[in-house]
Amino acid sequence: PLRSRSRQRVVPPTETSRRRRNFPIKTLLLCIFLSAIGAIFIPIGVWKYQTHGLSESIPFFTLGGIGALPGIYHLVLFIRAYLGHEGFQYELIPGAYEEIHAE
């Protein structure tokens, strides 16, 4: 027979309050900043490519890619951890573990 109950993890209040108190805000802000850099430089690279050619647009595409790829990847990790998807925790995001467990 099929079971209609979903398995939900119950978090004790102490763990919840500790998680809110030690939220990795610096890491999240860095992810947002990197994503914004990518969102700014990639369209500039497209514009430069259309108006000045490939050689003028390569630096903008490079800076946009360096910012956008890790920024968006880590933002997805933050969103999945926030939504509580199985296997995703703030502690697993690079740089966030040290921020969470700092005393």
Coordinates of C-alpha atoms in Angstrom, one line a residue:
P1 CA 0.0 0.0 0.0
L2 CA 1.1 3.6 -0.7
R3 CA 1.8 5.8 2.2
S4 CA 0.7 9.4 1.8
R5 CA 2.7 10.8 4.7
S6 CA 5.7 12.8 3.7
R7 CA 8.8 12.5 5.9
Q8 CA 9.7 15.8 7.4
R9 CA 12.6 16.5 9.6
V10 CA 11.7 18.2 12.9
V11 CA 14.3 20.7 14.0
P12 CA 14.7 21.4 17.7
P13 CA 14.3 25.0 18.7
T14 CA 17.9 25.4 19.8
E15 CA 19.2 24.4 16.4
T16 CA 16.8 26.7 14.6
S17 CA 17.8 29.7 16.7
R18 CA 21.5 28.9 16.3
R19 CA 21.0 28.6 12.5
R20 CA 19.3 32.0 12.4
R21 CA 21.9 33.7 14.6
N22 CA 24.8 32.4 12.5
F23 CA 23.4 32.8 9.0
P24 CA 26.3 33.2 6.5
I25 CA 25.3 36.7 5.4
K26 CA 28.8 37.6 4.2
T27 CA 28.9 34.6 1.9
L28 CA 25.4 35.4 0.6
L29 CA 26.4 39.0 -0.1
L30 CA 29.5 37.8 -2.0
C31 CA 27.3 35.5 -4.1
I32 CA 24.9 38.3 -4.9
F33 CA 27.8 40.7 -5.7
L34 CA 29.5 38.2 -8.1
S35 CA 26.1 37.5 -9.8
A36 CA 25.6 41.3 -10.2
I37 CA 29.1 41.6 -11.8
G38 CA 28.2 38.9 -14.3
A39 CA 24.8 40.5 -15.0
I40 CA 26.5 43.8 -15.7
F41 CA 29.6 42.8 -17.7
I42 CA 28.0 40.1 -20.0
P43 CA 25.5 42.5 -21.6
I44 CA 28.3 45.1 -21.9
G45 CA 30.3 42.4 -23.7
V46 CA 27.4 41.7 -26.1
W47 CA 27.1 45.5 -26.8
K48 CA 30.9 45.8 -27.4
Y49 CA 30.8 42.8 -29.7
Q50 CA 28.0 44.3 -31.8
T51 CA 29.6 47.7 -32.0
H52 CA 33.4 47.2 -31.8
G53 CA 34.0 43.6 -32.6
L54 CA 35.3 40.5 -30.8
S55 CA 38.7 41.8 -29.6
E56 CA 37.0 44.6 -27.6
S57 CA 34.4 42.4 -26.1
I58 CA 36.6 39.5 -24.7
P59 CA 37.6 41.3 -21.5
F60 CA 33.9 42.0 -20.6
F61 CA 32.9 38.4 -21.4
T62 CA 35.8 37.1 -19.3
L63 CA 35.0 39.3 -16.3
G64 CA 31.3 38.5 -16.6
G65 CA 31.9 34.8 -16.7
I66 CA 34.3 34.9 -13.7
G67 CA 31.6 36.7 -11.7
A68 CA 28.4 35.0 -13.0
L69 CA 29.4 31.3 -12.9
P70 CA 30.4 31.0 -9.3
G71 CA 27.9 33.6 -8.1
I72 CA 24.9 32.0 -9.7
Y73 CA 26.0 28.5 -8.7
H74 CA 26.3 29.5 -5.0
L75 CA 23.0 31.4 -5.1
V76 CA 21.3 28.2 -6.3
L77 CA 22.9 26.4 -3.3
F78 CA 21.7 29.1 -0.9
I79 CA 18.1 28.9 -2.4
R80 CA 18.0 25.1 -2.2
A81 CA 19.3 25.2 1.4
Y82 CA 16.8 27.9 2.4
L83 CA 13.9 25.8 0.9
G84 CA 15.1 22.8 2.9
H85 CA 15.8 20.5 0.0
E86 CA 17.3 17.2 1.1
G87 CA 21.1 17.2 1.0
F88 CA 21.5 21.0 1.0
Q89 CA 22.7 22.9 4.1
Y90 CA 24.4 26.2 4.6
E91 CA 27.4 24.4 6.1
L92 CA 28.1 22.7 2.7
I93 CA 28.5 26.0 0.8
P94 CA 32.2 26.9 0.5
G95 CA 33.1 29.7 2.8
A96 CA 29.9 29.5 4.8
Y97 CA 31.0 26.8 7.2
E98 CA 33.7 29.0 8.8
E99 CA 31.2 31.9 9.1
I100 CA 28.5 29.7 10.7
H101 CA 30.8 28.1 13.2
A102 CA 32.8 31.2 14.2
E103 CA 32.8 31.8 17.9

